[in-house]
Structures are given as structure tokens and as C-alpha cells.
JSON list of C-alpha atoms in Angstrom, two decimals:
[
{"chain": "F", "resi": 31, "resn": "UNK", "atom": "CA", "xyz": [-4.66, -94.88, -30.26]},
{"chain": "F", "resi": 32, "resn": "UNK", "atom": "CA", "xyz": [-4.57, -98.69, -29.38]},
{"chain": "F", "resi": 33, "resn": "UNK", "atom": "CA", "xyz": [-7.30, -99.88, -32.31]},
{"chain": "F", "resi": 34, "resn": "UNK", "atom": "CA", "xyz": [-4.68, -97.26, -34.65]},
{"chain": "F", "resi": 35, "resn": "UNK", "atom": "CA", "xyz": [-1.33, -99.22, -33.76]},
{"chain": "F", "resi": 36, "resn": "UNK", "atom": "CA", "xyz": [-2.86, -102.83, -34.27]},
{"chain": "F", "resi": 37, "resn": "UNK", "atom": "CA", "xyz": [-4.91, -101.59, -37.56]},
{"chain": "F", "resi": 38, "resn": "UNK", "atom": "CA", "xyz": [-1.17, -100.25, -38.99]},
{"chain": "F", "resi": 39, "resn": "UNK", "atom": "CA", "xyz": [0.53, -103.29, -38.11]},
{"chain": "F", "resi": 40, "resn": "UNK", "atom": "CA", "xyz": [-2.22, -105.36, -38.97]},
{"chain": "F", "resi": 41, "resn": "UNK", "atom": "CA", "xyz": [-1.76, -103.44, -42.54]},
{"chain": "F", "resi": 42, "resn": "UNK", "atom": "CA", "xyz": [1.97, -104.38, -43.00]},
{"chain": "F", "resi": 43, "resn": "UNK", "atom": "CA", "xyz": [1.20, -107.87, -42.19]},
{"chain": "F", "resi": 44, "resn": "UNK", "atom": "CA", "xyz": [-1.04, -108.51, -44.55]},
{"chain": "F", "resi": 45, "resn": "UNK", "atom": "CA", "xyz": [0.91, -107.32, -47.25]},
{"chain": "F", "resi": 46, "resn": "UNK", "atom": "CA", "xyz": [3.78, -109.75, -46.14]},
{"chain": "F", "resi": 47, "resn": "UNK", "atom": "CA", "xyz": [1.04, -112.35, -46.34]},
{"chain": "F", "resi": 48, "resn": "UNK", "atom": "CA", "xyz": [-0.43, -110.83, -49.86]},
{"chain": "F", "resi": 49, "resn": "UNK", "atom": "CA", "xyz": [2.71, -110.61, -51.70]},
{"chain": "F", "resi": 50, "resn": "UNK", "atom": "CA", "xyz": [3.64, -114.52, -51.28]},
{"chain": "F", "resi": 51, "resn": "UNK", "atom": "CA", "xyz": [2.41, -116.05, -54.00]},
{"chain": "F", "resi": 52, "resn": "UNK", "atom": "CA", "xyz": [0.59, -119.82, -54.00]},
{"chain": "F", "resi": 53, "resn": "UNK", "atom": "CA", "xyz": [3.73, -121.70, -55.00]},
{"chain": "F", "resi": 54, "resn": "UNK", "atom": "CA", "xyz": [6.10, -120.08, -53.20]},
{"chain": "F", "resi": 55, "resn": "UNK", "atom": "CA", "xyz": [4.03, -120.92, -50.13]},
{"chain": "F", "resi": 56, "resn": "UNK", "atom": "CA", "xyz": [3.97, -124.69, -50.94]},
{"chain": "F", "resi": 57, "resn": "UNK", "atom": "CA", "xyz": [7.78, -124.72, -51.79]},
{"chain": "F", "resi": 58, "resn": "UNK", "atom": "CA", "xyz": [8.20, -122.87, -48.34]},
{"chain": "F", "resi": 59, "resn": "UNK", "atom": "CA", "xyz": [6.47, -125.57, -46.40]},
{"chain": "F", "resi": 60, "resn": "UNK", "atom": "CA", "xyz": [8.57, -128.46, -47.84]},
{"chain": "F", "resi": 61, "resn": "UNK", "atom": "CA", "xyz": [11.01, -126.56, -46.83]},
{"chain": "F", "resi": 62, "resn": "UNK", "atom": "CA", "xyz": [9.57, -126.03, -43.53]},
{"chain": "F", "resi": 63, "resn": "UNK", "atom": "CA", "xyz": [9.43, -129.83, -43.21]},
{"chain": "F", "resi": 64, "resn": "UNK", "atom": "CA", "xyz": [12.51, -130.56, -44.13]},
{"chain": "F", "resi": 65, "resn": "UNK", "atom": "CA", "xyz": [14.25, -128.58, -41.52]},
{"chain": "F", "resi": 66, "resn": "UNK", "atom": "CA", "xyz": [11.89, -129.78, -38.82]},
{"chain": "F", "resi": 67, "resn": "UNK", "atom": "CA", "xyz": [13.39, -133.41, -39.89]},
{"chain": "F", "resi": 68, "resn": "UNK", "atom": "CA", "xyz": [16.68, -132.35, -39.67]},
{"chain": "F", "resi": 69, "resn": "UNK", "atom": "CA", "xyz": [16.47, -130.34, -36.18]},
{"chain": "F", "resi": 70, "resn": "UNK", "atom": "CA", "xyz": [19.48, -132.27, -33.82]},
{"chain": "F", "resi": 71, "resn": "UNK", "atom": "CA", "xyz": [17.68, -134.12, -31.03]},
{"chain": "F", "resi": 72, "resn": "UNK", "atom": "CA", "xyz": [14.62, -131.89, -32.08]},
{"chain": "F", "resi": 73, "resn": "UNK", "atom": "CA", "xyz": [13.35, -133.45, -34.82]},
{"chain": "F", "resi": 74, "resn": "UNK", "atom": "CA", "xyz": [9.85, -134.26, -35.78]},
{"chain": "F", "resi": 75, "resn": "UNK", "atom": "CA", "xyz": [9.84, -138.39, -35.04]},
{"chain": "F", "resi": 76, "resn": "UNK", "atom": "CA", "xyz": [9.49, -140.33, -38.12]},
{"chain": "F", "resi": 77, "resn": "UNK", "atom": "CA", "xyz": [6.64, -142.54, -36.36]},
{"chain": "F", "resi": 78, "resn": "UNK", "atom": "CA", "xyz": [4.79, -139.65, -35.35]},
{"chain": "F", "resi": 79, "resn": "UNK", "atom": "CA", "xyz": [5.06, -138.32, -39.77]},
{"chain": "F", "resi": 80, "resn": "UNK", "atom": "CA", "xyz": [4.06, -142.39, -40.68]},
{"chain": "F", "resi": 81, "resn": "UNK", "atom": "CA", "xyz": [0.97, -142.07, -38.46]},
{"chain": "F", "resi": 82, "resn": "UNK", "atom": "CA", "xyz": [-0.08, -138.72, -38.65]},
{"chain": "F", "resi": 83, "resn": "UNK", "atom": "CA", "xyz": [-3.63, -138.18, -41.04]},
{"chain": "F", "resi": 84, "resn": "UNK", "atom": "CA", "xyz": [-2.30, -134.92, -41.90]},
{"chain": "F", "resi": 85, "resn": "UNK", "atom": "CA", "xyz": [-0.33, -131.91, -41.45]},
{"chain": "F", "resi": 86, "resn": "UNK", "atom": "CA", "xyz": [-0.76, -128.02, -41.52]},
{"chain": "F", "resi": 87, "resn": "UNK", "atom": "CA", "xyz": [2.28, -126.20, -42.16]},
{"chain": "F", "resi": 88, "resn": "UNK", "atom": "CA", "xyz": [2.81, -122.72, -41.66]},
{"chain": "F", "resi": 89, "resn": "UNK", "atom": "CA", "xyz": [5.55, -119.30, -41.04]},
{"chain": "F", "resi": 90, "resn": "UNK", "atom": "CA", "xyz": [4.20, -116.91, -38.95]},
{"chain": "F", "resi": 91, "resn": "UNK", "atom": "CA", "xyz": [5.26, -113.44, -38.29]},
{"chain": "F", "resi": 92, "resn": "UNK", "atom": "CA", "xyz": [4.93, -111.44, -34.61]},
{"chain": "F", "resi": 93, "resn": "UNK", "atom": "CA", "xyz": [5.71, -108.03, -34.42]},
{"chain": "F", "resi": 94, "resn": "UNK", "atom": "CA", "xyz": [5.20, -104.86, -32.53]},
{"chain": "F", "resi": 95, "resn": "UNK", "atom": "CA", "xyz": [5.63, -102.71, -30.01]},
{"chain": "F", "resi": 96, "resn": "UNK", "atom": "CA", "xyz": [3.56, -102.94, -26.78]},
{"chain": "F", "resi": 97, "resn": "UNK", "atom": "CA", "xyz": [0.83, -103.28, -29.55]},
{"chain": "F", "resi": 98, "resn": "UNK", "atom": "CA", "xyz": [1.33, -106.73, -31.21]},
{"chain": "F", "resi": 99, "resn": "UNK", "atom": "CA", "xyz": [0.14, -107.92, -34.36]},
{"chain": "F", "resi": 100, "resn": "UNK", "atom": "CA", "xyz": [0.64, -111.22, -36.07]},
{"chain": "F", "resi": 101, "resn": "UNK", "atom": "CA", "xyz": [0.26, -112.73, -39.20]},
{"chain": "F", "resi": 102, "resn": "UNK", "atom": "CA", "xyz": [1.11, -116.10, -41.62]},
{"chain": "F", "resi": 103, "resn": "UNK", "atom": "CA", "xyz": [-0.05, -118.54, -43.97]},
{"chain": "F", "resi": 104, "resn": "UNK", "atom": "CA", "xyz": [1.08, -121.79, -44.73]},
{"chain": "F", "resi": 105, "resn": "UNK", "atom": "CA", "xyz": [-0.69, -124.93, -46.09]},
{"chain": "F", "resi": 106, "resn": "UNK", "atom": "CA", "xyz": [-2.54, -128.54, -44.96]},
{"chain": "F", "resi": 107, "resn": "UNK", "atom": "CA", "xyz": [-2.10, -131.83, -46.56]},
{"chain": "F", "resi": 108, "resn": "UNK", "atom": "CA", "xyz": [-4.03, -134.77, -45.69]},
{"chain": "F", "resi": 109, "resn": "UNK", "atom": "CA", "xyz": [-2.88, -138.58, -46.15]},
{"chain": "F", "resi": 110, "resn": "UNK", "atom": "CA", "xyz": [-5.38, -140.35, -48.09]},
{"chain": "F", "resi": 111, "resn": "UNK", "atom": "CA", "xyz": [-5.43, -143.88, -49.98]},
{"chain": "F", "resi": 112, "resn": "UNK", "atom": "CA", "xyz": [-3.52, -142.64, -52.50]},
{"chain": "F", "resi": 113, "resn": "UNK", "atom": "CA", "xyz": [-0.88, -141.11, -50.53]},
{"chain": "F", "resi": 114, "resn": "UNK", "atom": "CA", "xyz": [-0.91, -136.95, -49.77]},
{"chain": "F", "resi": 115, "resn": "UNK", "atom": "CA", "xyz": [-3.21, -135.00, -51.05]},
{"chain": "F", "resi": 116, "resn": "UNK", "atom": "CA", "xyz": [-3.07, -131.70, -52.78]},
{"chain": "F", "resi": 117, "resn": "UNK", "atom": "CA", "xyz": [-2.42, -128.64, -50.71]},
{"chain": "F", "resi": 118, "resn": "UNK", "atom": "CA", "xyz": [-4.98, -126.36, -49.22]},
{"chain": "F", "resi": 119, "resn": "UNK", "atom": "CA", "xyz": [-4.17, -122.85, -48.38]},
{"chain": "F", "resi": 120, "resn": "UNK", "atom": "CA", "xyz": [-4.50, -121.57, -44.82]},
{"chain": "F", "resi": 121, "resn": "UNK", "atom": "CA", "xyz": [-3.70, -118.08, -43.11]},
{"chain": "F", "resi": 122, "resn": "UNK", "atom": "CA", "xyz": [-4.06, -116.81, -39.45]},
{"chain": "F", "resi": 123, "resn": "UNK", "atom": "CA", "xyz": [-3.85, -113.42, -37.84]},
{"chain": "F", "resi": 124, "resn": "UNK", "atom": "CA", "xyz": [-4.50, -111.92, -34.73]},
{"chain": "F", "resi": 125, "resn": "UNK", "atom": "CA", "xyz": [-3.30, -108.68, -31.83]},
{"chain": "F", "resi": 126, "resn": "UNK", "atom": "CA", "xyz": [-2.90, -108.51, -28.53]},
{"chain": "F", "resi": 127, "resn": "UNK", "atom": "CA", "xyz": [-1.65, -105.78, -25.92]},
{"chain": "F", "resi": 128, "resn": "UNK", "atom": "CA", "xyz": [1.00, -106.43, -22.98]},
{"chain": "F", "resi": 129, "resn": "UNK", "atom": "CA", "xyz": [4.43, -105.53, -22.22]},
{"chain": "F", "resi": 130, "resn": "UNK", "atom": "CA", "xyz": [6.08, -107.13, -25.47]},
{"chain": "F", "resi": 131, "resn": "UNK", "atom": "CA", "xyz": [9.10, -106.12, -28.17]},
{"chain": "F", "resi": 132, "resn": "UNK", "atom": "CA", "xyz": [10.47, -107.26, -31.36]},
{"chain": "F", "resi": 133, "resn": "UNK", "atom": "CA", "xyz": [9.90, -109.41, -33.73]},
{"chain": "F", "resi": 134, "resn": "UNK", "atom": "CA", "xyz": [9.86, -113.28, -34.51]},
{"chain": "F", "resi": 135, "resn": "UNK", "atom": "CA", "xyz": [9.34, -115.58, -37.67]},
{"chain": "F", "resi": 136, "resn": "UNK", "atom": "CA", "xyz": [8.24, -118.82, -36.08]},
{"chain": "F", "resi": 137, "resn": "UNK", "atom": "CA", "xyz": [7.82, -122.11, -38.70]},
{"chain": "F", "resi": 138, "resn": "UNK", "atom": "CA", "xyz": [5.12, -124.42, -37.30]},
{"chain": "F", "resi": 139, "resn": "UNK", "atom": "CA", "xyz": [4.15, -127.89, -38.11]},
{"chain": "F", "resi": 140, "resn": "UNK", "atom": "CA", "xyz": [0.64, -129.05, -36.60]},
{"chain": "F", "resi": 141, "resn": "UNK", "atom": "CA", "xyz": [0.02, -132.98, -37.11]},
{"chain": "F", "resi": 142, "resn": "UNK", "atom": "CA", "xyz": [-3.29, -134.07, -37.50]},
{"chain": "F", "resi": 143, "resn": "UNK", "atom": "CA", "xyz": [-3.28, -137.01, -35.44]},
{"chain": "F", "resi": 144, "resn": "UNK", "atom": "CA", "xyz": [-7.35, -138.31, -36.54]},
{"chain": "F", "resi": 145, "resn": "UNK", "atom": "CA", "xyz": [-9.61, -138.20, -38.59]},
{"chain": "F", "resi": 146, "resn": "UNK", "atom": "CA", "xyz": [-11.54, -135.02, -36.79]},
{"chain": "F", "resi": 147, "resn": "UNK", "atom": "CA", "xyz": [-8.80, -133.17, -36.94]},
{"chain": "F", "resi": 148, "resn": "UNK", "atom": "CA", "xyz": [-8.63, -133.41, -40.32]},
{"chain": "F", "resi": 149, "resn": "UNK", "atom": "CA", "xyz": [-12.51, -132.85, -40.92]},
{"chain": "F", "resi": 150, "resn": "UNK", "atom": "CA", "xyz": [-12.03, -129.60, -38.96]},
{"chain": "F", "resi": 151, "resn": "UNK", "atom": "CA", "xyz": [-9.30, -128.21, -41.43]},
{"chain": "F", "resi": 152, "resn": "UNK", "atom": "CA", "xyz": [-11.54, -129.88, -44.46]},
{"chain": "F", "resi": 153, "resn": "UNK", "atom": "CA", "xyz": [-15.06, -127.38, -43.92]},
{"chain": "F", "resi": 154, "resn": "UNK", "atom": "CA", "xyz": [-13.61, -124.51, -45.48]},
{"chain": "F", "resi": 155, "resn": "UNK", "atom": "CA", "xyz": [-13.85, -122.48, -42.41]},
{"chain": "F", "resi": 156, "resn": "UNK", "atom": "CA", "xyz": [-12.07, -121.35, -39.20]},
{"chain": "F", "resi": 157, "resn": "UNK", "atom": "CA", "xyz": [-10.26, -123.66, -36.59]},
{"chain": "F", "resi": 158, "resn": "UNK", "atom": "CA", "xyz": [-9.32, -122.29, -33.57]},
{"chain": "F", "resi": 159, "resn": "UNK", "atom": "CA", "xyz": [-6.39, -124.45, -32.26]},
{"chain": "F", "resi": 160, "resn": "UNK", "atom": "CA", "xyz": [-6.72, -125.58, -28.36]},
{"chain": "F", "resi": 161, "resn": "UNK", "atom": "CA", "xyz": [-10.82, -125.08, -28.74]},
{"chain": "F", "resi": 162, "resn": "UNK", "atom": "CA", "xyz": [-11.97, -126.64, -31.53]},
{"chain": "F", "resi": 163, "resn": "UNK", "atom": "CA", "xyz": [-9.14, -128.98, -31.51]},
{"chain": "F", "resi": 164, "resn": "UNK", "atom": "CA", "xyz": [-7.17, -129.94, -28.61]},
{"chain": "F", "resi": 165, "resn": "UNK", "atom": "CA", "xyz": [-3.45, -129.94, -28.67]},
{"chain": "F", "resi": 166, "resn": "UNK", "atom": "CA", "xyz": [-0.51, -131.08, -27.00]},
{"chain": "F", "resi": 167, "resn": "UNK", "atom": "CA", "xyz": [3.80, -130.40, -27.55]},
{"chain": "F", "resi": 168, "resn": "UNK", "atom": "CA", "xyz": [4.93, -133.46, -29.67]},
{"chain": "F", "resi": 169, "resn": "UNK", "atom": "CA", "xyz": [7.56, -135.61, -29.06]},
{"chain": "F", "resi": 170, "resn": "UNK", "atom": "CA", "xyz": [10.54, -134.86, -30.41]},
{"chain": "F", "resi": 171, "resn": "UNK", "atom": "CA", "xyz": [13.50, -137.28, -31.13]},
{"chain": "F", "resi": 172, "resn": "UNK", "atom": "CA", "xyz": [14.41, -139.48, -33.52]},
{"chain": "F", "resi": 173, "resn": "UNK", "atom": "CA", "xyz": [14.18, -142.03, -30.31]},
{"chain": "F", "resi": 174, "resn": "UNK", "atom": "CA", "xyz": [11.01, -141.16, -29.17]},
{"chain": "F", "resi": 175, "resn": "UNK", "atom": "CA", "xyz": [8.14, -143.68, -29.14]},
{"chain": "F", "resi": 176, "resn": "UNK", "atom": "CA", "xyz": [5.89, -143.33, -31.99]},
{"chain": "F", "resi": 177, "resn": "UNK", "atom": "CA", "xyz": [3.91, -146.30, -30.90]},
{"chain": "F", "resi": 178, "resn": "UNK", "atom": "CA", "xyz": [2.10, -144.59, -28.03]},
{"chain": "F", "resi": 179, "resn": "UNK", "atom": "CA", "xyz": [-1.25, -143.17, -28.63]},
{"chain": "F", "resi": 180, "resn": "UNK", "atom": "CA", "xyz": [-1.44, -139.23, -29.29]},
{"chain": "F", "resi": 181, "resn": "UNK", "atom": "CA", "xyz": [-2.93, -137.69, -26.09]},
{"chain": "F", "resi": 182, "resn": "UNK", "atom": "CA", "xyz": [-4.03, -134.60, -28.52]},
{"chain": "F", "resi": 183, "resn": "UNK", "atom": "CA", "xyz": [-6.02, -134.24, -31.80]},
{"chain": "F", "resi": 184, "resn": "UNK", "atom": "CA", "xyz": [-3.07, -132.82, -32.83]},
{"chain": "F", "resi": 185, "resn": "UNK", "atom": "CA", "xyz": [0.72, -132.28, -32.20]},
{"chain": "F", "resi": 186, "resn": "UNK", "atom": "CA", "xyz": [2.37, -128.96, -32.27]},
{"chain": "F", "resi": 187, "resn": "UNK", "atom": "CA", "xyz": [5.72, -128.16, -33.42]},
{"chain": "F", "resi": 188, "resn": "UNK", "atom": "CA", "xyz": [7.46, -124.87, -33.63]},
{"chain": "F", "resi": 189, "resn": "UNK", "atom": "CA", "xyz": [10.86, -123.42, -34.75]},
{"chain": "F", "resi": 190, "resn": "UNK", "atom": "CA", "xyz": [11.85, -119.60, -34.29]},
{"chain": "F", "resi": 191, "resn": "UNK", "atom": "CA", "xyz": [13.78, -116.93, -35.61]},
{"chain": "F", "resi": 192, "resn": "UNK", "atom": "CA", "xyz": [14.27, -113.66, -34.09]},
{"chain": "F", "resi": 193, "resn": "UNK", "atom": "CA", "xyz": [13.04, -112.60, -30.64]},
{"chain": "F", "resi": 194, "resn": "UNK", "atom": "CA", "xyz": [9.74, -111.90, -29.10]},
{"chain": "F", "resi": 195, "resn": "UNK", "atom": "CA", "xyz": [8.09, -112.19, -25.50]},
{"chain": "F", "resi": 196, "resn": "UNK", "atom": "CA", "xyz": [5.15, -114.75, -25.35]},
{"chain": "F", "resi": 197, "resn": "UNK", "atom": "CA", "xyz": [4.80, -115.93, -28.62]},
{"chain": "F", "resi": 198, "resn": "UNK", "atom": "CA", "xyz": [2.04, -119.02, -28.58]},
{"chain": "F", "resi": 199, "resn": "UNK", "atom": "CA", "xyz": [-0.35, -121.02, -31.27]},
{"chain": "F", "resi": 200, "resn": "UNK", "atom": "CA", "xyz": [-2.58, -121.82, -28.60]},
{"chain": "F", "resi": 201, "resn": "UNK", "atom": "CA", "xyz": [-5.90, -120.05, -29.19]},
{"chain": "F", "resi": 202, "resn": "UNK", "atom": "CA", "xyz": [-4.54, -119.30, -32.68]},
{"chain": "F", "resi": 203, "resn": "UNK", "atom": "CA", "xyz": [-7.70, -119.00, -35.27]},
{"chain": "F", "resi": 204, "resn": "UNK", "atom": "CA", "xyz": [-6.64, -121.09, -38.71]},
{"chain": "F", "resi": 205, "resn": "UNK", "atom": "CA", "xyz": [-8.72, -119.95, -41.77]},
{"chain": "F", "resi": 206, "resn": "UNK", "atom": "CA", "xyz": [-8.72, -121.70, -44.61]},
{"chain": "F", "resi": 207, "resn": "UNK", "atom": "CA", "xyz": [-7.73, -119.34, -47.70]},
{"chain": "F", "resi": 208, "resn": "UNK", "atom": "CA", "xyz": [-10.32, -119.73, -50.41]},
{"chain": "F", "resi": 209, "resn": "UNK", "atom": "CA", "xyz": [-8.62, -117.42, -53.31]},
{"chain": "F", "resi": 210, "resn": "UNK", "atom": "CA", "xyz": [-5.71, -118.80, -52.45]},
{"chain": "F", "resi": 211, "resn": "UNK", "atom": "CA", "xyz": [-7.34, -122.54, -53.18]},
{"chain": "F", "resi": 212, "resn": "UNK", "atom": "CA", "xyz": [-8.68, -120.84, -56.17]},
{"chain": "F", "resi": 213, "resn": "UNK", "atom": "CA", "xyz": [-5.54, -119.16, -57.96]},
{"chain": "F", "resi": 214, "resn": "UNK", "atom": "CA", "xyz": [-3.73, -122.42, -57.33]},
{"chain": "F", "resi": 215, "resn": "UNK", "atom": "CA", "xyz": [-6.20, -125.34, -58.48]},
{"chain": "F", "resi": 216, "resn": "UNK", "atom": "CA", "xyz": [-7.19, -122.66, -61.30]},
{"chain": "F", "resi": 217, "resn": "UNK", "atom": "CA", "xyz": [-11.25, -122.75, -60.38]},
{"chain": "F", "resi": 218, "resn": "UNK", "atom": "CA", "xyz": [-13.62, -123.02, -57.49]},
{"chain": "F", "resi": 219, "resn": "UNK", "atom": "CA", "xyz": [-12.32, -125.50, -55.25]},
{"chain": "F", "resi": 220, "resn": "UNK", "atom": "CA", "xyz": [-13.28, -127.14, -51.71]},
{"chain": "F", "resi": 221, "resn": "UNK", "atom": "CA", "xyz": [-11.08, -127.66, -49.14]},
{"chain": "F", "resi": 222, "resn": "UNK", "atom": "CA", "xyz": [-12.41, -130.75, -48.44]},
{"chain": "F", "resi": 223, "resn": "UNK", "atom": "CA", "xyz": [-12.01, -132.19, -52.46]},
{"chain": "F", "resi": 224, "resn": "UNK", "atom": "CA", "xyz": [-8.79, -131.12, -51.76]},
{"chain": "F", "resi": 225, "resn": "UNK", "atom": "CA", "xyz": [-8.10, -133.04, -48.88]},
{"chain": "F", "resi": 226, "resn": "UNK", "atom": "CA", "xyz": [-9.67, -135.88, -49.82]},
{"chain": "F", "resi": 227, "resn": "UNK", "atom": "CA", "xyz": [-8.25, -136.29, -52.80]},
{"chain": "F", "resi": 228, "resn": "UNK", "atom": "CA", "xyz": [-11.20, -135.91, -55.23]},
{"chain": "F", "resi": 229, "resn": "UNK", "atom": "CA", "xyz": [-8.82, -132.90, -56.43]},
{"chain": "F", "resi": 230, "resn": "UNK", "atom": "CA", "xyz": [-6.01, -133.82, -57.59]},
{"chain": "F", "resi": 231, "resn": "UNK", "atom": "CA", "xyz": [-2.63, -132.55, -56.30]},
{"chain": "F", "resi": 232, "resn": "UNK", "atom": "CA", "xyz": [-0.72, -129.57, -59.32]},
{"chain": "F", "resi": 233, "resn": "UNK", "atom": "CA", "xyz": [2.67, -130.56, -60.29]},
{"chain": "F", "resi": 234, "resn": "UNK", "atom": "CA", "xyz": [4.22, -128.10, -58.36]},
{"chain": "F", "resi": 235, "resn": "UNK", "atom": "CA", "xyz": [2.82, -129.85, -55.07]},
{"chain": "F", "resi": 236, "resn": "UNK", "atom": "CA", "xyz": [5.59, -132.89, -55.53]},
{"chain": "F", "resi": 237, "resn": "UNK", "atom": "CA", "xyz": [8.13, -131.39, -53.96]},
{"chain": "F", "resi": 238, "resn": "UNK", "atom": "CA", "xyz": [6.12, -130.80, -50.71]},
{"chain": "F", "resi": 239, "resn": "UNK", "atom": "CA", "xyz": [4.75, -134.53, -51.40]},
{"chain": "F", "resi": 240, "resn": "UNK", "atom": "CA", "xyz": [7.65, -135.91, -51.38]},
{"chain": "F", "resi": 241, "resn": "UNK", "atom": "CA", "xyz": [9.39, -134.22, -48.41]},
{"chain": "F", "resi": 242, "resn": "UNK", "atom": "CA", "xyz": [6.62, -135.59, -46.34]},
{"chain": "F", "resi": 243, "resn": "UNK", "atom": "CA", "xyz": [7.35, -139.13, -47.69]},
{"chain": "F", "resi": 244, "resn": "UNK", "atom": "CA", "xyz": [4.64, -142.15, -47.97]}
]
């Protein structure tokens, strides 16, 4: 009965994920960013954005009913000599079981405060946030001091709508979406062109470019 309940709303999860297509995923993102920027005493610090390597940006749904499921895709962009690259297409998913109701839409932004961090999102594989990379709450505040050293490999950021007991990225498995890549570049394409900038970014990538600034 417990395997049935996460397999059902596994199901209606992925469909949520299925039916966004490529650009509106981008175009959600830059909105995603923009909000984060203009959060009252919340907001993303601009030092932290200038010195980040890169970003992965994504809305992710919880839901359920003592069974939980959850589900959401999103994008990473990498800073490269040129400015930001292209975007490359990520997803996540997961269950659990525990004494939990509701459901929640919660926006994150993960900066990718080295060079690893971005290598890990660049081999076309799975990153499992808190393992493979480890993480730490960013600052927040337009005040705060960008200047220190990150004590993570990457920052965490998180907005929420909706309610939901013990909703958490730690542990969270990041795949990197390779149809996704594909439908949007228009051909067989590595994450790690992409993030490099080998590939270069479609026009409908600008607006997501330019919410992120130089």
C-alpha cells in the first residue's frame, strides 16, 4: 500500500514536470531570480551573485499525505569568460514517509561558489546536494558581507508557497535532464559544452542572462 501511494503521486508529479516545456522553464527561473533579488531584508546579496561561478535554479513541488512525493526542475548556468553560459536542464524527485500534510511550491536558488561545484553539475550526471557537495544557508541582505569566504561549495536559498511539514534540499539528488538539453539546443548536447560555453547560449536564454547580470 505504501510503494502504491508514492508510485501515484510520483505519477502526478511527473506530469507537472513533463508538461513544462524547455522555455518556459528558463523564463521561470529568471523569474525565480528576480524575486529572490527583490525579497525585503531577504534578498540574495549582490556580492554573493558577482562572485558566485554559477547558479542552479529550480521550483519544486511537495505533496502528499503521510506518503510524500516530490518533484521539480529548474536550470544551471555557469559564469564563464564570456559572461553566463547557456542553460542546462536539471530535475529532482524523491518520497519519503512520516507524519506530514499538504502541499508546498518552494523556488530555490543554489550558488555555485567554485569551480567543483560547478564540475559536479557539468558531468551530465547526478549530484546529491550535502554529499557530493557541501552546503551551507547563504547570507541574505543587501548588507551582508560578500567579501568573506563561502564556508560551503555552495549556498542555498529557498522561497515557499503553500504549506508543508519538513520540507528540505539537503540530501536532494539533482539530475541533469538530457532530452531536455536536447529539445532546447536542437541536437545532442553536453552539459558540460554547455556550461562552459563551447555551446552557445539560444536567444531565448537572454532574459535569464540578463536577470543574473555580469
Amino acid at each position: 500500500m505504501k510503494k502504491l501511494f508514492l508510485v501515484l503521486a510520483m505519477s502526478s508529479l511527473a506530469v507537472v514536470v513533463a508538461d513544462a516545456a524547455e522555455q518556459d522553464t528558463v523564463n521561470r527561473c529568471a523569474a525565480i531570480i528576480t524575486q529572490f533579488q527583490q525579497m525585503p531584508e531577504k534578498a540574495i546579496p549582490r556580492d554573493v551573485l558577482r562572485q558566485a561561478k554559477g547558479l542552479a535554479i529550480m521550483s519544486v513541488v511537495k505533496a502528499g499525505f503521510i506518503f510524500s512525493a516530490k518533484g521539480g526542475q529548474g536550470v544551471v548556468i555557469a559564469r564563464t569568460r564570456r559572461g553566463w553560459s547557456g542553460p542546462s536542464f536539471i530535475a529532482t524527485g524523491g518520497g519519503g514517509w512520516g507524519l506530514q500534510a499538504g502541499a508546498q511550491v518552494t523556488d530555490f536558488v543554489i550558488v555555485l561558489n567554485n569551480d567543483a561545484a560547478v564540475q559536479a553539475f557539468s558531468r551530465g550526471g547526478n549530484v546529491t546536494i550535502g554529499v557530493d557537495l557541501s552546503a551551507a544557508a547563504g547570507p541574505v541582505g543587501r548588507t551582508a558581507a560578500g567579501a568573506v569566504m563561502p564556508t560551503a561549495a555552495v549556498y542555498t536559498y529557498s522561497r515557499s508557497k503553500g504549506l508543508f511539514v519538513g520540507v528540505s534540499l539537503e540530501g536532494a539528488v539533482v539530475g541533469t535532464q538530457r532530452q531536455s538539453n536536447f529539445n532546447y539546443y536542437g541536437g545532442p548536447v553536453r552539459a558540460d559544452s554547455i556550461l562552459s560555453g563551447v555551446t552557445k547560449a539560444p536567444p531565448g536564454a537572454a532574459p535569464l542572462r540578463r536577470a543574473l547580470g555580469p
